[in-house]
PDB file of N, CA and C in Angstrom:
ATOM      1  N   MET A 128       0.817  -1.188   0.000  1.00 46.00           N
ATOM      2  CA  MET A 128       0.000   0.000   0.000  1.00 46.00           C
ATOM      3  C   MET A 128       0.862   1.253   0.000  1.00 46.00           C
ATOM      4  N   SER A 129       1.963   1.241   0.711  1.00 60.00           N
ATOM      5  CA  SER A 129       2.812   2.426   0.789  1.00 60.00           C
ATOM      6  C   SER A 129       3.388   2.795  -0.569  1.00 60.00           C
ATOM      7  N   ASP A 130       3.817   1.793  -1.354  1.00 69.00           N
ATOM      8  CA  ASP A 130       4.355   2.084  -2.679  1.00 69.00           C
ATOM      9  C   ASP A 130       3.282   2.705  -3.566  1.00 69.00           C
ATOM     10  N   THR A 131       2.060   2.196  -3.469  1.00 73.00           N
ATOM     11  CA  THR A 131       0.957   2.740  -4.255  1.00 73.00           C
ATOM     12  C   THR A 131       0.668   4.171  -3.841  1.00 73.00           C
ATOM     13  N   SER A 132       0.655   4.443  -2.543  1.00 71.00           N
ATOM     14  CA  SER A 132       0.406   5.793  -2.051  1.00 71.00           C
ATOM     15  C   SER A 132       1.498   6.748  -2.504  1.00 71.00           C
ATOM     16  N   ALA A 133       2.735   6.303  -2.446  1.00 72.00           N
ATOM     17  CA  ALA A 133       3.849   7.153  -2.881  1.00 72.00           C
ATOM     18  C   ALA A 133       3.709   7.483  -4.360  1.00 72.00           C
ATOM     19  N   LEU A 134       3.308   6.504  -5.151  1.00 77.00           N
ATOM     20  CA  LEU A 134       3.115   6.726  -6.583  1.00 77.00           C
ATOM     21  C   LEU A 134       1.957   7.695  -6.831  1.00 77.00           C
ATOM     22  N   GLU A 135       0.876   7.553  -6.071  1.00 76.00           N
ATOM     23  CA  GLU A 135      -0.262   8.470  -6.201  1.00 76.00           C
ATOM     24  C   GLU A 135       0.164   9.896  -5.870  1.00 76.00           C
ATOM     25  N   ILE A 136       0.965  10.044  -4.838  1.00 73.00           N
ATOM     26  CA  ILE A 136       1.450  11.369  -4.445  1.00 73.00           C
ATOM     27  C   ILE A 136       2.300  11.950  -5.561  1.00 73.00           C
ATOM     28  N   GLN A 137       3.201  11.156  -6.089  1.00 76.00           N
ATOM     29  CA  GLN A 137       4.068  11.636  -7.162  1.00 76.00           C
ATOM     30  C   GLN A 137       3.239  12.059  -8.372  1.00 76.00           C
ATOM     31  N   ARG A 138       2.267  11.256  -8.734  1.00 78.00           N
ATOM     32  CA  ARG A 138       1.421  11.596  -9.886  1.00 78.00           C
ATOM     33  C   ARG A 138       0.622  12.870  -9.637  1.00 78.00           C
ATOM     34  N   ALA A 139       0.121  13.044  -8.421  1.00 75.00           N
ATOM     35  CA  ALA A 139      -0.640  14.259  -8.097  1.00 75.00           C
ATOM     36  C   ALA A 139       0.259  15.484  -8.224  1.00 75.00           C
ATOM     37  N   ILE A 140       1.475  15.369  -7.749  1.00 72.00           N
ATOM     38  CA  ILE A 140       2.420  16.483  -7.850  1.00 72.00           C
ATOM     39  C   ILE A 140       2.712  16.783  -9.314  1.00 72.00           C
ATOM     40  N   GLU A 141       2.931  15.769 -10.105  1.00 75.00           N
ATOM     41  CA  GLU A 141       3.226  15.974 -11.526  1.00 75.00           C
ATOM     42  C   GLU A 141       2.050  16.632 -12.247  1.00 75.00           C
ATOM     43  N   ARG A 142       0.833  16.188 -11.931  1.00 76.00           N
ATOM     44  CA  ARG A 142      -0.349  16.781 -12.582  1.00 76.00           C
ATOM     45  C   ARG A 142      -0.493  18.251 -12.221  1.00 76.00           C
ATOM     46  N   LEU A 143      -0.359  18.560 -10.935  1.00 72.00           N
ATOM     47  CA  LEU A 143      -0.482  19.962 -10.527  1.00 72.00           C
ATOM     48  C   LEU A 143       0.662  20.796 -11.080  1.00 72.00           C
ATOM     49  N   SER A 144       1.852  20.228 -11.087  1.00 68.00           N
ATOM     50  CA  SER A 144       3.008  20.964 -11.570  1.00 68.00           C
ATOM     51  C   SER A 144       2.926  21.224 -13.067  1.00 68.00           C
ATOM     52  N   ALA A 145       2.182  20.400 -13.776  1.00 73.00           N
ATOM     53  CA  ALA A 145       2.038  20.575 -15.221  1.00 73.00           C
ATOM     54  C   ALA A 145       1.263  21.848 -15.563  1.00 73.00           C
ATOM     55  N   LEU A 146       0.598  22.426 -14.576  1.00 68.00           N
ATOM     56  CA  LEU A 146      -0.166  23.647 -14.845  1.00 68.00           C
ATOM     57  C   LEU A 146       0.736  24.755 -15.366  1.00 68.00           C
ATOM     58  N   SER A 147       1.886  24.906 -14.760  1.00 65.00           N
ATOM     59  CA  SER A 147       2.851  25.908 -15.211  1.00 65.00           C
ATOM     60  C   SER A 147       4.176  25.635 -14.517  1.00 65.00           C
ATOM     61  N   PRO A 148       5.224  25.348 -15.280  1.00 59.00           N
ATOM     62  CA  PRO A 148       6.511  25.036 -14.670  1.00 59.00           C
ATOM     63  C   PRO A 148       7.083  26.200 -13.865  1.00 59.00           C
ATOM     64  N   ASP A 149       6.642  27.416 -14.171  1.00 65.00           N
ATOM     65  CA  ASP A 149       7.162  28.579 -13.461  1.00 65.00           C
ATOM     66  C   ASP A 149       6.261  29.019 -12.313  1.00 65.00           C
ATOM     67  N   ASP A 150       5.159  28.352 -12.123  1.00 69.00           N
ATOM     68  CA  ASP A 150       4.182  28.759 -11.115  1.00 69.00           C
ATOM     69  C   ASP A 150       4.512  28.130  -9.765  1.00 69.00           C
ATOM     70  N   ARG A 151       5.176  28.898  -8.932  1.00 72.00           N
ATOM     71  CA  ARG A 151       5.586  28.405  -7.613  1.00 72.00           C
ATOM     72  C   ARG A 151       4.370  28.054  -6.761  1.00 72.00           C
ATOM     73  N   GLU A 152       3.304  28.793  -6.921  1.00 74.00           N
ATOM     74  CA  GLU A 152       2.093  28.530  -6.147  1.00 74.00           C
ATOM     75  C   GLU A 152       1.529  27.142  -6.464  1.00 74.00           C
ATOM     76  N   ALA A 153       1.554  26.760  -7.743  1.00 72.00           N
ATOM     77  CA  ALA A 153       1.070  25.429  -8.131  1.00 72.00           C
ATOM     78  C   ALA A 153       1.928  24.348  -7.491  1.00 72.00           C
ATOM     79  N   PHE A 154       3.247  24.565  -7.452  1.00 73.00           N
ATOM     80  CA  PHE A 154       4.120  23.560  -6.841  1.00 73.00           C
ATOM     81  C   PHE A 154       3.873  23.480  -5.341  1.00 73.00           C
ATOM     82  N   ASN A 155       3.701  24.631  -4.694  1.00 75.00           N
ATOM     83  CA  ASN A 155       3.427  24.636  -3.256  1.00 75.00           C
ATOM     84  C   ASN A 155       2.120  23.909  -2.951  1.00 75.00           C
ATOM     85  N   LEU A 156       1.131  24.106  -3.818  1.00 75.00           N
ATOM     86  CA  LEU A 156      -0.133  23.403  -3.669  1.00 75.00           C
ATOM     87  C   LEU A 156       0.080  21.891  -3.807  1.00 75.00           C
ATOM     88  N   ALA A 157       0.919  21.508  -4.737  1.00 72.00           N
ATOM     89  CA  ALA A 157       1.207  20.087  -4.935  1.00 72.00           C
ATOM     90  C   ALA A 157       1.881  19.487  -3.709  1.00 72.00           C
ATOM     91  N   VAL A 158       2.811  20.215  -3.118  1.00 76.00           N
ATOM     92  CA  VAL A 158       3.491  19.720  -1.915  1.00 76.00           C
ATOM     93  C   VAL A 158       2.491  19.573  -0.775  1.00 76.00           C
ATOM     94  N   THR A 159       1.608  20.548  -0.637  1.00 78.00           N
ATOM     95  CA  THR A 159       0.583  20.475   0.401  1.00 78.00           C
ATOM     96  C   THR A 159      -0.311  19.261   0.183  1.00 78.00           C
ATOM     97  N   LEU A 160      -0.732  19.061  -1.067  1.00 77.00           N
ATOM     98  CA  LEU A 160      -1.570  17.912  -1.396  1.00 77.00           C
ATOM     99  C   LEU A 160      -0.844  16.604  -1.071  1.00 77.00           C
ATOM    100  N   ALA A 161       0.410  16.523  -1.447  1.00 74.00           N
ATOM    101  CA  ALA A 161       1.183  15.307  -1.189  1.00 74.00           C
ATOM    102  C   ALA A 161       1.279  15.034   0.303  1.00 74.00           C
ATOM    103  N   THR A 162       1.512  16.071   1.065  1.00 76.00           N
ATOM    104  CA  THR A 162       1.621  15.904   2.515  1.00 76.00           C
ATOM    105  C   THR A 162       0.298  15.432   3.097  1.00 76.00           C
ATOM    106  N   LEU A 163      -0.799  16.048   2.676  1.00 76.00           N
ATOM    107  CA  LEU A 163      -2.114  15.655   3.184  1.00 76.00           C
ATOM    108  C   LEU A 163      -2.458  14.220   2.796  1.00 76.00           C
ATOM    109  N   LEU A 164      -2.169  13.861   1.540  1.00 75.00           N
ATOM    110  CA  LEU A 164      -2.424  12.484   1.101  1.00 75.00           C
ATOM    111  C   LEU A 164      -1.597  11.499   1.920  1.00 75.00           C
ATOM    112  N   GLY A 165      -0.346  11.838   2.115  1.00 73.00           N
ATOM    113  CA  GLY A 165       0.529  10.958   2.881  1.00 73.00           C
ATOM    114  C   GLY A 165       0.057  10.794   4.312  1.00 73.00           C
ATOM    115  N   LEU A 166      -0.346  11.887   4.932  1.00 75.00           N
ATOM    116  CA  LEU A 166      -0.832  11.823   6.310  1.00 75.00           C
ATOM    117  C   LEU A 166      -2.133  11.032   6.384  1.00 75.00           C
ATOM    118  N   ARG A 167      -2.999  11.256   5.436  1.00 75.00           N
ATOM    119  CA  ARG A 167      -4.294  10.573   5.421  1.00 75.00           C
ATOM    120  C   ARG A 167      -4.119   9.063   5.278  1.00 75.00           C
ATOM    121  N   ARG A 168      -3.166   8.679   4.469  1.00 75.00           N
ATOM    122  CA  ARG A 168      -2.948   7.253   4.224  1.00 75.00           C
ATOM    123  C   ARG A 168      -1.951   6.633   5.207  1.00 75.00           C
ATOM    124  N   GLY A 169      -1.440   7.444   6.118  1.00 77.00           N
ATOM    125  CA  GLY A 169      -0.497   6.927   7.100  1.00 77.00           C
ATOM    126  C   GLY A 169       0.846   6.574   6.485  1.00 77.00           C
ATOM    127  N   LEU A 170       1.178   7.232   5.390  1.00 69.00           N
ATOM    128  CA  LEU A 170       2.443   6.964   4.705  1.00 69.00           C
ATOM    129  C   LEU A 170       3.602   7.438   5.572  1.00 69.00           C
ATOM    130  N   PRO A 171       4.611   6.613   5.765  1.00 74.00           N
ATOM    131  CA  PRO A 171       5.758   7.032   6.574  1.00 74.00           C
ATOM    132  C   PRO A 171       6.441   8.271   5.978  1.00 74.00           C
ATOM    133  N   ASP A 172       6.974   9.106   6.850  1.00 73.00           N
ATOM    134  CA  ASP A 172       7.645  10.333   6.422  1.00 73.00           C
ATOM    135  C   ASP A 172       8.687  10.058   5.347  1.00 73.00           C
ATOM    136  N   GLN A 173       9.465   8.997   5.517  1.00 76.00           N
ATOM    137  CA  GLN A 173      10.536   8.688   4.566  1.00 76.00           C
ATOM    138  C   GLN A 173       9.971   8.471   3.166  1.00 76.00           C
ATOM    139  N   GLN A 174       8.854   7.764   3.068  1.00 75.00           N
ATOM    140  CA  GLN A 174       8.274   7.508   1.746  1.00 75.00           C
ATOM    141  C   GLN A 174       7.657   8.759   1.154  1.00 75.00           C
ATOM    142  N   MET A 175       7.110   9.644   2.004  1.00 72.00           N
ATOM    143  CA  MET A 175       6.601  10.920   1.488  1.00 72.00           C
ATOM    144  C   MET A 175       7.755  11.727   0.910  1.00 72.00           C
ATOM    145  N   LEU A 176       8.888  11.728   1.594  1.00 74.00           N
ATOM    146  CA  LEU A 176      10.050  12.468   1.105  1.00 74.00           C
ATOM    147  C   LEU A 176      10.563  11.888  -0.203  1.00 74.00           C
ATOM    148  N   VAL A 177      10.584  10.574  -0.308  1.00 76.00           N
ATOM    149  CA  VAL A 177      11.028   9.934  -1.549  1.00 76.00           C
ATOM    150  C   VAL A 177      10.130  10.348  -2.704  1.00 76.00           C
ATOM    151  N   ALA A 178       8.810  10.344  -2.482  1.00 73.00           N
ATOM    152  CA  ALA A 178       7.874  10.738  -3.537  1.00 73.00           C
ATOM    153  C   ALA A 178       8.058  12.200  -3.916  1.00 73.00           C
ATOM    154  N   LEU A 179       8.242  13.064  -2.930  1.00 75.00           N
ATOM    155  CA  LEU A 179       8.440  14.486  -3.213  1.00 75.00           C
ATOM    156  C   LEU A 179       9.734  14.729  -3.976  1.00 75.00           C
ATOM    157  N   HIS A 180      10.795  14.054  -3.571  1.00 75.00           N
ATOM    158  CA  HIS A 180      12.077  14.228  -4.269  1.00 75.00           C
ATOM    159  C   HIS A 180      11.988  13.740  -5.712  1.00 75.00           C
ATOM    160  N   ALA A 181      11.308  12.626  -5.925  1.00 75.00           N
ATOM    161  CA  ALA A 181      11.152  12.116  -7.288  1.00 75.00           C
ATOM    162  C   ALA A 181      10.371  13.114  -8.141  1.00 75.00           C
ATOM    163  N   ALA A 182       9.331  13.686  -7.579  1.00 73.00           N
ATOM    164  CA  ALA A 182       8.538  14.658  -8.325  1.00 73.00           C
ATOM    165  C   ALA A 182       9.356  15.917  -8.617  1.00 73.00           C
ATOM    166  N   MET A 183      10.162  16.347  -7.665  1.00 73.00           N
ATOM    167  CA  MET A 183      10.982  17.548  -7.892  1.00 73.00           C
ATOM    168  C   MET A 183      12.030  17.280  -8.967  1.00 73.00           C
ATOM    169  N   ARG A 184      12.605  16.086  -8.981  1.00 76.00           N
ATOM    170  CA  ARG A 184      13.559  15.731 -10.045  1.00 76.00           C
ATOM    171  C   ARG A 184      12.861  15.768 -11.399  1.00 76.00           C
ATOM    172  N   HIS A 185      11.654  15.235 -11.443  1.00 74.00           N
ATOM    173  CA  HIS A 185      10.872  15.234 -12.683  1.00 74.00           C
ATOM    174  C   HIS A 185      10.640  16.673 -13.152  1.00 74.00           C
ATOM    175  N   LEU A 186      10.280  17.549 -12.228  1.00 71.00           N
ATOM    176  CA  LEU A 186      10.030  18.951 -12.587  1.00 71.00           C
ATOM    177  C   LEU A 186      11.287  19.621 -13.119  1.00 71.00           C
ATOM    178  N   ARG A 187      12.401  19.418 -12.439  1.00 72.00           N
ATOM    179  CA  ARG A 187      13.654  20.046 -12.877  1.00 72.00           C
ATOM    180  C   ARG A 187      14.046  19.545 -14.255  1.00 72.00           C
ATOM    181  N   THR A 188      13.868  18.258 -14.489  1.00 74.00           N
ATOM    182  CA  THR A 188      14.197  17.688 -15.798  1.00 74.00           C
ATOM    183  C   THR A 188      13.295  18.285 -16.865  1.00 74.00           C
ATOM    184  N   ARG A 189      12.001  18.353 -16.585  1.00 66.00           N
ATOM    185  CA  ARG A 189      11.054  18.902 -17.545  1.00 66.00           C
ATOM    186  C   ARG A 189      11.338  20.376 -17.812  1.00 66.00           C
ATOM    187  N   GLN A 190      11.627  21.130 -16.769  1.00 62.00           N
ATOM    188  CA  GLN A 190      11.901  22.551 -16.934  1.00 62.00           C
ATOM    189  C   GLN A 190      13.159  22.773 -17.751  1.00 62.00           C
ATOM    190  N   SER A 191      14.188  21.966 -17.520  1.00 67.00           N
ATOM    191  CA  SER A 191      15.425  22.148 -18.282  1.00 67.00           C
ATOM    192  C   SER A 191      15.210  21.818 -19.755  1.00 67.00           C
ATOM    193  N   HIS A 192      14.336  20.849 -20.048  1.00 65.00           N
ATOM    194  CA  HIS A 192      14.030  20.522 -21.443  1.00 65.00           C
ATOM    195  C   HIS A 192      13.226  21.628 -22.104  1.00 65.00           C
ATOM    196  N   GLU A 193      12.332  22.268 -21.341  1.00 61.00           N
ATOM    197  CA  GLU A 193      11.504  23.332 -21.904  1.00 61.00           C
ATOM    198  C   GLU A 193      12.324  24.584 -22.185  1.00 61.00           C
ATOM    199  N   VAL A 194      13.373  24.814 -21.413  1.00 58.00           N
ATOM    200  CA  VAL A 194      14.211  25.994 -21.593  1.00 58.00           C
ATOM    201  C   VAL A 194      15.045  25.863 -22.856  1.00 58.00           C
ATOM    202  N   HIS A 195      15.510  24.650 -23.157  1.00 53.00           N
ATOM    203  CA  HIS A 195      16.409  24.441 -24.310  1.00 53.00           C
ATOM    204  C   HIS A 195      15.663  24.315 -25.601  1.00 53.00           C
TER     205      HIS A 195
END
């Protein structure tokens, strides 16, 4: 269940972040959503951090591709 929850969190962050790569508010909303989802599902802090870091890597990669 934890792996599924982490994946759901990552996907939610990616969907919200897709609104605008430069929109810090959208990313902050995504982090808040991820935290709430993780807390609701009882996801361990470590797995929430792993999901958030993966999503942030995805965003940085996408942003660097959009700039070039």
